[in-house]
Amino acid sequence: MRLIVVIAAFTLLLTRAYSETREDSTALDAPVSLFGGLGLAANLHSSQFLELPGVPNCCQEYTGGFGIGFNLLAGIEYHPTSTIFGMPFRWSAALSYSSLSATLEEDEFFAWSIEGNIAEEAISRHTLDAGITLLSLHPALALYPIDALPDFSIKTGLLAGIPISSTVDQDEALIQPSNATFETFNRSRNQYSGDIPESSSLYAALNLGARYDVHRFGRFTVTPELSYNLALTNLVSGIDWKANSLQANVRLSYRMSAAAAPPPPPPPPPPPPPPPPPPPPPALELAVKLTHGERSLRNNDTLYVPVRIERQIQRFALLPLVYFDKNGTEVRSVAASESGMPRERIQANALKEIALWLQRNPELTVTITGAAAADEDSSLAMRRAQFVAGQFQQHGIRVEQISMEVQVFASRDLRYPELLDEQRYAHVGFSVEHSILAVERVKEERSAEAVELIASPVINSGADSYQLQGSARLGSQQIAELNDGARHFTLPPTLLRQSSGPMKLRANYRIEDSAEQTRAAELQIVVHPREELSSQVNVVDGNDAEGHTREFILGFCRFDESQFFAVNNAAVEELKAARRAGQHIEILALTDNLGTREYNSSLARKRAQSALRTLGLKENDVLIIFPNEPLFDVSTPYGRMLSRSVIVRIKDKRD
C-alpha cells in the first residue's frame, strides 16, 4: 500500500511538470500506447482435497485459503477509431509477473485426550503455505460504455501463465491440548517443504474488471483498475485446487506520437530525349547434350540400370488356432513392435495367414470351433466362431466353404487360473488333415549403384554475356543443379532401388543474354531399373546369423501331455533327409512355467521321447537339450502354447 501511495505522489509531480508541454503540443497521437503498472492482490484459493500427491496427510480436507500477493505488468494497447455496438474500445496485451501465494488452514478434531478424570478434545491444525509466482500473458478488450464518463471502461480477457516457482510448506500442528503430543512424541507431524508435487504447467483464468483514467499529463495517463481473475485450471493435476485473485493495480500509460507527414517530393526533371533504336540482337540458340560413359543419349532414349535383389524366404509352422481376451469376440492384429518373437507374432496373426492359405486351396472346406471358458457367457463361443468366419469372408472365402461349431467348458476348477485364458479360442479344422500350416515370409533387400551422367549446354550466341540456369529431375525430384555449364551428376541409388518401374529423367537449361533474349531447352530420357536376382536363401522356421543352423517346430503337445496332437510332417521329412546326410541334430524339449521345476523337467523328457519315436531315432543319434528358462513369453496363451512344443535344429557339418 505504501508503494502505491509513493507512485501516486510521483504521478502528481509528473503531471505538473508535463501538463504545459501537452497543452502546447501540436503533434498528432498514434493509435498505440505503452503501459506499465503494479498492484496488490487478494488471493482467494478454493479447494477440495485431502492431500497433495505423494505427500502424506490425514485426515482433514482443505476447503480454501487466503493470501496477499503482488502484480507487476507491462504491455501495449491499441486505440482503434471504430466501435463495437456503438461503444469505443481498445485492445491490449500485457505481460505480468504476479504472486498467487496463499495459506490454507483447516482445524480437525481427531481424538479425546484423557488425563486422569479430565477428557479434552484433541484438535490439530493442518496448514499448507503455498508460494506460487507466475509469468503470464494477458490479452484483453476494454469497452467505454458511458458517454458521460468517457474515461471509465470495463474490460474482459484471458490470462495464461507459466509457474516460475511453485513451493509449499505443509504442517499438522497440535493446538489443543497444550500438554499433549502425537504418537511421534512431537506436536507436529506430516511436515513437508519443497516443490508442489505434480503442479500444473499452465495457469489459465478469466479476467473481469473496471478502470478509470484519473489523470493525464503530457502523453502520460494514470489509471487505477480493479479486476478479478476467475481460475479455469487447477494448481495441481488431478486434484481440485484453484487460485482466484482480486487485484488492485495502478497503471501508467504513454501515448505514442504519430510520425510527421513527409514533405512533398520535388517535381521530376524533364525526360531526356529518346536514344536511337538499338541494332537488332544476334540470334540465340540453345540445346542440351547428355552423355553416359561413351554413349551420347538422344531424346527419349532408354537407359537401363541394374538393381540387385537379395531374397530370403522363411517358413514358419502355424497352428490354425487363435485366442480371445476374456469376454471378447474379436482378435486384434499384433504389430511387429509389440513382440520381438517372430513365431508368437505369426501365431497371433493366424487368421490372416489361414485366409491366405485358403485362397491358395479353394477346394478345401473348414469347420470353425468357437470356445467359451467356464467364467464366460456360453453365447461367446458362437460369436467367436462367427467373427472368424467374417474375417475369412472379407478375404474372399466363400460361405459354402465354412461351417461352425461351439464348445463350452463347464468346469472352472482348474489347477492354474492361466488355463482359463486358454479356453477362450477359435480353432479351424480342414476337410483334409492339416493340423499344422506352413506360412512363408519373403524378405527382399534391393541395392543399386550410383549412375554418373554428364549434362552440358550447347550455346550459339553473339551477345557479350549471358546467364545460364539448369536442373536435372528424376521423376518428380530434383537431383542436380546445372548452373555451371557442363556438369557431372549421379542418379541417386535410393531412387533407383525404390522404383517400381521406368522413370523420366529431364535435363533442362534456360538462358538469357545481354540483349534480353531468352531460350529454353530440355532433353528427356527413360531410366529403366532392371531387376536382377543376385541370391535367394530358403530357411525353415529360423536360422543362425551365418545360415549354418536351421531351426523349426516338430510338434505341439497339450497342457500336461507328452504326446503330439499336431505334427509338422514337412519338418519330419527334412529331419530324415538331414539324418541320412549325417548332419548334426538337436532336440529342444520345452514346457511352460506352470508346475514345479522338477515336474516340468520330467514332462520335458517325456516330450523328447515322443520326438524320438516320431523321427524313428534313438537318444544317441541326437543331442537332447532342456532349456532352463522359457523360450517364449509364458504370460500369454500364445507363448504357453508354443512352450509346449518340441523344437529341432539341424546343423551343417563343418570342419
Tab-separated table of C-alpha atoms in Angstrom, residues 180-481:
chain	number	residue	atom	x	y	z
A	180	ALA	CA	-0.240	-33.444	24.522
A	181	THR	CA	1.793	-34.818	21.602
A	182	PHE	CA	1.169	-37.026	18.599
A	183	GLU	CA	2.191	-40.678	18.561
A	184	THR	CA	5.604	-39.444	17.302
A	185	PHE	CA	6.057	-37.588	20.681
A	186	ASN	CA	6.084	-34.304	18.778
A	187	ARG	CA	3.448	-31.609	18.494
A	188	SER	CA	3.852	-31.580	14.728
A	189	ARG	CA	3.669	-34.258	12.067
A	190	ASN	CA	3.198	-34.765	8.323
A	191	GLN	CA	5.679	-31.984	7.646
A	192	TYR	CA	6.802	-31.312	4.098
A	193	SER	CA	8.723	-28.484	2.456
A	194	GLY	CA	9.607	-28.297	-1.219
A	195	ASP	CA	8.124	-28.089	-4.698
A	196	ILE	CA	4.399	-28.728	-5.083
A	197	PRO	CA	4.140	-32.308	-6.438
A	198	GLU	CA	2.639	-32.685	-9.944
A	199	SER	CA	1.980	-28.942	-10.199
A	200	SER	CA	0.223	-27.878	-13.405
A	201	SER	CA	2.433	-26.419	-16.115
A	202	LEU	CA	-0.254	-23.905	-17.189
A	203	TYR	CA	-2.469	-21.499	-15.242
A	204	ALA	CA	-5.497	-20.089	-17.067
A	205	ALA	CA	-8.097	-17.640	-15.766
A	206	LEU	CA	-10.952	-15.444	-16.981
A	207	ASN	CA	-10.331	-11.767	-16.166
A	208	LEU	CA	-13.109	-9.208	-15.499
A	209	GLY	CA	-12.560	-5.671	-14.244
A	210	ALA	CA	-13.082	-1.929	-14.433
A	211	ARG	CA	-10.705	1.036	-14.709
A	212	TYR	CA	-10.774	4.833	-14.759
A	213	ASP	CA	-8.292	7.259	-16.332
A	214	VAL	CA	-7.949	9.669	-13.369
A	215	HIS	CA	-5.270	11.995	-14.702
A	216	ARG	CA	-3.431	12.908	-17.924
A	217	PHE	CA	-0.224	14.913	-18.212
A	218	GLY	CA	1.657	15.275	-21.455
A	219	ARG	CA	1.405	11.912	-23.142
A	220	PHE	CA	1.086	10.088	-19.829
A	221	THR	CA	-2.113	8.776	-18.212
A	222	VAL	CA	-2.597	7.407	-14.673
A	223	THR	CA	-5.229	4.680	-14.479
A	224	PRO	CA	-6.283	2.749	-11.368
A	225	GLU	CA	-8.066	-0.532	-12.103
A	226	LEU	CA	-9.831	-3.239	-10.138
A	227	SER	CA	-10.107	-6.725	-11.627
A	228	TYR	CA	-10.936	-10.288	-10.673
A	229	ASN	CA	-9.249	-13.404	-12.053
A	230	LEU	CA	-11.523	-16.470	-12.081
A	231	ALA	CA	-9.292	-19.555	-12.310
A	232	LEU	CA	-10.088	-22.098	-15.052
A	233	THR	CA	-7.356	-24.630	-14.236
A	234	ASN	CA	-6.193	-26.419	-11.111
A	235	LEU	CA	-2.842	-25.715	-9.486
A	236	VAL	CA	-2.113	-29.454	-9.208
A	237	SER	CA	-3.002	-32.125	-11.763
A	238	GLY	CA	-5.713	-34.469	-10.586
A	239	ILE	CA	-6.996	-32.520	-7.529
A	240	ASP	CA	-9.476	-29.688	-7.097
A	241	TRP	CA	-7.379	-26.635	-6.126
A	242	LYS	CA	-7.940	-23.321	-7.872
A	243	ALA	CA	-6.447	-19.888	-7.159
A	244	ASN	CA	-8.678	-16.850	-7.825
A	245	SER	CA	-7.458	-13.328	-7.160
A	246	LEU	CA	-8.875	-9.837	-6.673
A	247	GLN	CA	-6.322	-7.307	-7.943
A	248	ALA	CA	-5.976	-3.544	-7.444
A	249	ASN	CA	-3.454	-2.067	-9.861
A	250	VAL	CA	-2.197	1.394	-10.795
A	251	ARG	CA	-1.127	1.751	-14.406
A	252	LEU	CA	0.958	4.459	-16.105
A	253	SER	CA	0.440	4.725	-19.907
A	254	TYR	CA	2.418	6.562	-22.549
A	255	ARG	CA	0.628	7.519	-25.817
A	256	MET	CA	2.934	7.246	-28.826
A	257	SER	CA	3.120	10.219	-31.224
A	258	ALA	CA	2.376	9.866	-34.907
A	259	ALA	CA	5.146	10.457	-37.391
A	260	ALA	CA	5.024	13.825	-39.152
A	261	ALA	CA	3.925	13.728	-42.788
A	262	PRO	CA	6.925	13.881	-45.161
A	263	PRO	CA	7.291	16.999	-47.348
A	264	PRO	CA	6.081	16.665	-50.932
A	265	PRO	CA	8.770	15.458	-53.357
A	266	PRO	CA	10.312	17.935	-55.805
A	267	PRO	CA	8.945	17.869	-59.327
A	268	PRO	CA	10.706	15.376	-61.589
A	269	PRO	CA	13.255	16.651	-64.130
A	270	PRO	CA	12.179	16.736	-67.768
A	271	PRO	CA	12.695	13.414	-69.561
A	272	PRO	CA	15.834	13.099	-71.699
A	273	PRO	CA	15.451	12.712	-75.443
A	274	PRO	CA	14.901	9.114	-76.519
A	275	PRO	CA	18.062	7.230	-77.569
A	276	PRO	CA	18.416	5.907	-81.084
A	277	PRO	CA	16.953	2.443	-81.566
A	278	PRO	CA	19.455	-0.379	-80.837
A	279	PRO	CA	20.613	-2.682	-83.609
A	280	PRO	CA	18.758	-5.997	-83.809
A	281	PRO	CA	20.262	-8.596	-81.395
A	282	PRO	CA	22.146	-11.604	-82.802
A	283	ALA	CA	20.254	-14.882	-82.935
A	284	LEU	CA	20.364	-17.032	-79.743
A	285	GLU	CA	20.296	-20.843	-79.894
A	286	LEU	CA	20.336	-23.427	-77.066
A	287	ALA	CA	20.381	-27.249	-76.915
A	288	VAL	CA	21.106	-29.911	-74.246
A	289	LYS	CA	23.753	-32.652	-74.501
A	290	LEU	CA	23.596	-35.675	-72.155
A	291	THR	CA	26.194	-38.475	-72.056
A	292	HIS	CA	26.648	-41.698	-70.081
A	293	GLY	CA	30.197	-43.005	-70.320
A	294	GLU	CA	30.989	-43.139	-74.039
A	295	ARG	CA	27.325	-43.068	-75.034
A	296	SER	CA	25.656	-39.859	-76.160
A	297	LEU	CA	21.974	-40.008	-75.236
A	298	ARG	CA	19.285	-38.702	-77.540
A	299	ASN	CA	15.806	-37.514	-76.696
A	300	ASN	CA	13.504	-40.355	-75.454
A	301	ASP	CA	16.380	-42.895	-75.289
A	302	THR	CA	16.132	-45.613	-72.603
A	303	LEU	CA	18.924	-46.112	-70.070
A	304	TYR	CA	18.790	-49.488	-68.293
A	305	VAL	CA	20.115	-49.519	-64.717
A	306	PRO	CA	20.733	-52.810	-62.837
A	307	VAL	CA	19.035	-53.266	-59.450
A	308	ARG	CA	20.274	-56.276	-57.470
A	309	ILE	CA	17.838	-58.248	-55.299
A	310	GLU	CA	18.812	-60.445	-52.357
A	311	ARG	CA	15.786	-62.511	-51.292
A	312	GLN	CA	15.182	-64.623	-48.180
A	313	ILE	CA	12.190	-66.971	-47.962
A	314	GLN	CA	11.362	-68.125	-44.440
A	315	ARG	CA	8.747	-70.705	-43.482
A	316	PHE	CA	7.034	-70.941	-40.097
A	317	ALA	CA	4.918	-73.710	-38.563
A	318	LEU	CA	1.446	-72.359	-37.702
A	319	LEU	CA	-1.380	-73.915	-35.657
A	320	PRO	CA	-4.834	-72.920	-37.026
A	321	LEU	CA	-5.807	-71.518	-33.606
A	322	VAL	CA	-6.371	-68.031	-32.151
A	323	TYR	CA	-7.120	-66.839	-28.632
A	324	PHE	CA	-9.546	-64.154	-27.438
A	325	ASP	CA	-9.471	-61.833	-24.448
A	326	LYS	CA	-11.894	-62.568	-21.625
A	327	ASN	CA	-15.471	-61.802	-22.781
A	328	GLY	CA	-14.024	-60.658	-26.110
A	329	THR	CA	-15.325	-61.579	-29.548
A	330	GLU	CA	-12.614	-60.034	-31.737
A	331	VAL	CA	-8.942	-60.812	-32.276
A	332	ARG	CA	-6.725	-57.828	-32.938
A	333	SER	CA	-3.718	-57.925	-35.211
A	334	VAL	CA	-0.331	-57.801	-33.481
A	335	ALA	CA	2.141	-55.267	-34.859
A	336	ALA	CA	5.804	-56.103	-35.232
A	337	SER	CA	6.691	-53.626	-32.459
A	338	GLU	CA	4.520	-55.494	-29.933
A	339	SER	CA	6.600	-58.651	-29.891
A	340	GLY	CA	10.207	-59.437	-30.519
A	341	MET	CA	9.435	-63.155	-31.151
A	342	PRO	CA	8.564	-63.924	-34.806
A	343	ARG	CA	6.777	-67.203	-34.004
A	344	GLU	CA	4.487	-65.561	-31.415
A	345	ARG	CA	3.769	-62.661	-33.776
A	346	ILE	CA	2.942	-65.026	-36.664
A	347	GLN	CA	0.689	-67.166	-34.430
A	348	ALA	CA	-1.180	-64.099	-33.074
A	349	ASN	CA	-1.921	-63.069	-36.687
A	350	ALA	CA	-3.044	-66.587	-37.640
A	351	LEU	CA	-6.454	-65.567	-39.066
A	352	LYS	CA	-4.931	-63.627	-41.946
A	353	GLU	CA	-2.460	-66.431	-42.690
A	354	ILE	CA	-5.217	-69.094	-42.681
A	355	ALA	CA	-7.358	-66.970	-45.019
A	356	LEU	CA	-4.443	-66.554	-47.453
A	357	TRP	CA	-3.805	-70.307	-47.269
A	358	LEU	CA	-7.475	-71.000	-48.108
A	359	GLN	CA	-7.244	-68.629	-51.070
A	360	ARG	CA	-4.457	-70.835	-52.423
A	361	ASN	CA	-6.524	-74.005	-51.729
A	362	PRO	CA	-10.102	-73.099	-52.777
A	363	GLU	CA	-11.208	-76.742	-52.930
A	364	LEU	CA	-10.984	-77.167	-49.125
A	365	THR	CA	-13.740	-76.592	-46.576
A	366	VAL	CA	-13.232	-75.574	-42.947
A	367	THR	CA	-15.007	-76.143	-39.642
A	368	ILE	CA	-14.605	-73.303	-37.143
A	369	THR	CA	-14.950	-74.335	-33.484
A	370	GLY	CA	-15.584	-71.411	-31.156
A	371	ALA	CA	-14.978	-71.987	-27.435
A	372	ALA	CA	-16.040	-70.163	-24.280
A	373	ALA	CA	-14.415	-70.572	-20.859
A	374	ALA	CA	-16.304	-71.560	-17.728
A	375	ASP	CA	-16.256	-67.970	-16.422
A	376	GLU	CA	-17.890	-66.539	-19.592
A	377	ASP	CA	-21.330	-66.450	-21.176
A	378	SER	CA	-21.832	-69.529	-23.350
A	379	SER	CA	-23.048	-67.419	-26.312
A	380	LEU	CA	-19.492	-66.114	-26.767
A	381	ALA	CA	-18.474	-69.449	-28.321
A	382	MET	CA	-20.719	-68.965	-31.372
A	383	ARG	CA	-19.925	-65.259	-31.619
A	384	ARG	CA	-16.207	-66.061	-31.731
A	385	ALA	CA	-16.773	-68.606	-34.469
A	386	GLN	CA	-18.851	-66.030	-36.375
A	387	PHE	CA	-16.046	-63.454	-36.030
A	388	VAL	CA	-13.521	-65.853	-37.573
A	389	ALA	CA	-15.969	-66.703	-40.391
A	390	GLY	CA	-16.454	-62.987	-41.064
A	391	GLN	CA	-12.682	-62.472	-41.308
A	392	PHE	CA	-12.433	-65.299	-43.840
A	393	GLN	CA	-15.286	-63.853	-45.938
A	394	GLN	CA	-13.506	-60.470	-46.034
A	395	HIS	CA	-10.623	-62.304	-47.723
A	396	GLY	CA	-12.928	-63.776	-50.373
A	397	ILE	CA	-13.579	-67.211	-48.791
A	398	ARG	CA	-16.999	-68.457	-49.892
A	399	VAL	CA	-19.761	-69.022	-47.332
A	400	GLU	CA	-20.303	-72.602	-48.540
A	401	GLN	CA	-16.699	-73.422	-47.589
A	402	ILE	CA	-17.364	-72.594	-43.915
A	403	SER	CA	-19.233	-74.418	-41.135
A	404	MET	CA	-19.274	-73.599	-37.414
A	405	GLU	CA	-19.350	-75.496	-34.113
A	406	VAL	CA	-19.201	-74.468	-30.447
A	407	GLN	CA	-17.544	-75.807	-27.333
A	408	VAL	CA	-18.418	-74.524	-23.851
A	409	PHE	CA	-16.256	-75.537	-20.894
A	410	ALA	CA	-18.255	-76.239	-17.729
A	411	SER	CA	-15.574	-76.563	-15.084
A	412	ARG	CA	-13.783	-73.625	-13.516
A	413	ASP	CA	-11.933	-75.876	-11.067
A	414	LEU	CA	-8.564	-75.787	-12.839
A	415	ARG	CA	-5.185	-76.306	-11.285
A	416	TYR	CA	-3.936	-72.994	-12.639
A	417	PRO	CA	-6.016	-69.877	-13.372
A	418	GLU	CA	-3.976	-69.240	-16.553
A	419	LEU	CA	-5.665	-72.266	-18.134
A	420	LEU	CA	-8.974	-70.372	-18.197
A	421	ASP	CA	-7.470	-67.976	-20.754
A	422	GLU	CA	-6.632	-70.974	-22.969
A	423	GLN	CA	-10.348	-71.923	-23.140
A	424	ARG	CA	-11.183	-68.683	-24.992
A	425	TYR	CA	-10.266	-69.713	-28.512
A	426	ALA	CA	-11.379	-70.465	-32.025
A	427	HIS	CA	-9.918	-73.469	-33.869
A	428	VAL	CA	-10.039	-74.057	-37.628
A	429	GLY	CA	-10.272	-77.638	-38.878
A	430	PHE	CA	-9.898	-78.587	-42.541
A	431	SER	CA	-11.608	-81.175	-44.734
A	432	VAL	CA	-8.217	-82.882	-45.133
A	433	GLU	CA	-5.556	-83.332	-42.461
A	434	HIS	CA	-3.720	-80.045	-41.977
A	435	SER	CA	-3.066	-79.758	-38.249
A	436	ILE	CA	-0.054	-77.505	-38.912
A	437	LEU	CA	0.204	-74.997	-41.777
A	438	ALA	CA	3.396	-73.749	-43.425
A	439	VAL	CA	3.492	-69.927	-43.552
A	440	GLU	CA	6.011	-68.160	-45.768
A	441	ARG	CA	7.686	-64.805	-45.171
A	442	VAL	CA	9.577	-63.227	-48.063
A	443	LYS	CA	12.154	-60.520	-47.320
A	444	GLU	CA	13.940	-58.669	-50.100
A	445	GLU	CA	16.881	-56.290	-49.988
A	446	ARG	CA	17.406	-54.159	-53.100
A	447	SER	CA	20.637	-52.367	-53.971
A	448	ALA	CA	21.839	-50.207	-56.827
A	449	GLU	CA	24.981	-48.281	-57.652
A	450	ALA	CA	25.088	-44.599	-58.489
A	451	VAL	CA	24.939	-43.931	-62.250
A	452	GLU	CA	27.057	-40.976	-63.412
A	453	LEU	CA	25.921	-38.707	-66.264
A	454	ILE	CA	27.269	-35.512	-67.810
A	455	ALA	CA	24.937	-32.693	-68.879
A	456	SER	CA	26.196	-29.735	-70.884
A	457	PRO	CA	24.509	-26.877	-72.789
A	458	VAL	CA	25.172	-26.227	-76.497
A	459	ILE	CA	25.003	-22.413	-76.955
A	460	ASN	CA	25.175	-20.260	-80.073
A	461	SER	CA	25.073	-16.544	-79.147
A	462	GLY	CA	26.641	-13.355	-80.452
A	463	ALA	CA	25.899	-11.412	-77.254
A	464	ASP	CA	28.640	-10.181	-74.937
A	465	SER	CA	27.368	-12.144	-71.910
A	466	TYR	CA	24.540	-14.319	-70.761
A	467	GLN	CA	23.096	-16.002	-67.651
A	468	LEU	CA	22.524	-19.753	-67.620
A	469	GLN	CA	20.351	-21.812	-65.281
A	470	GLY	CA	19.509	-25.510	-65.389
A	471	SER	CA	18.450	-28.550	-63.410
A	472	ALA	CA	18.093	-32.318	-63.657
A	473	ARG	CA	14.949	-34.043	-62.334
A	474	LEU	CA	14.323	-37.767	-61.927
A	475	GLY	CA	10.586	-38.309	-61.737
A	476	SER	CA	9.248	-35.514	-59.510
A	477	GLN	CA	12.508	-34.997	-57.577
A	478	GLN	CA	15.273	-32.573	-58.480
A	479	ILE	CA	18.629	-34.354	-58.257
A	480	ALA	CA	21.101	-31.720	-59.508
A	481	GLU	CA	21.538	-28.042	-60.395
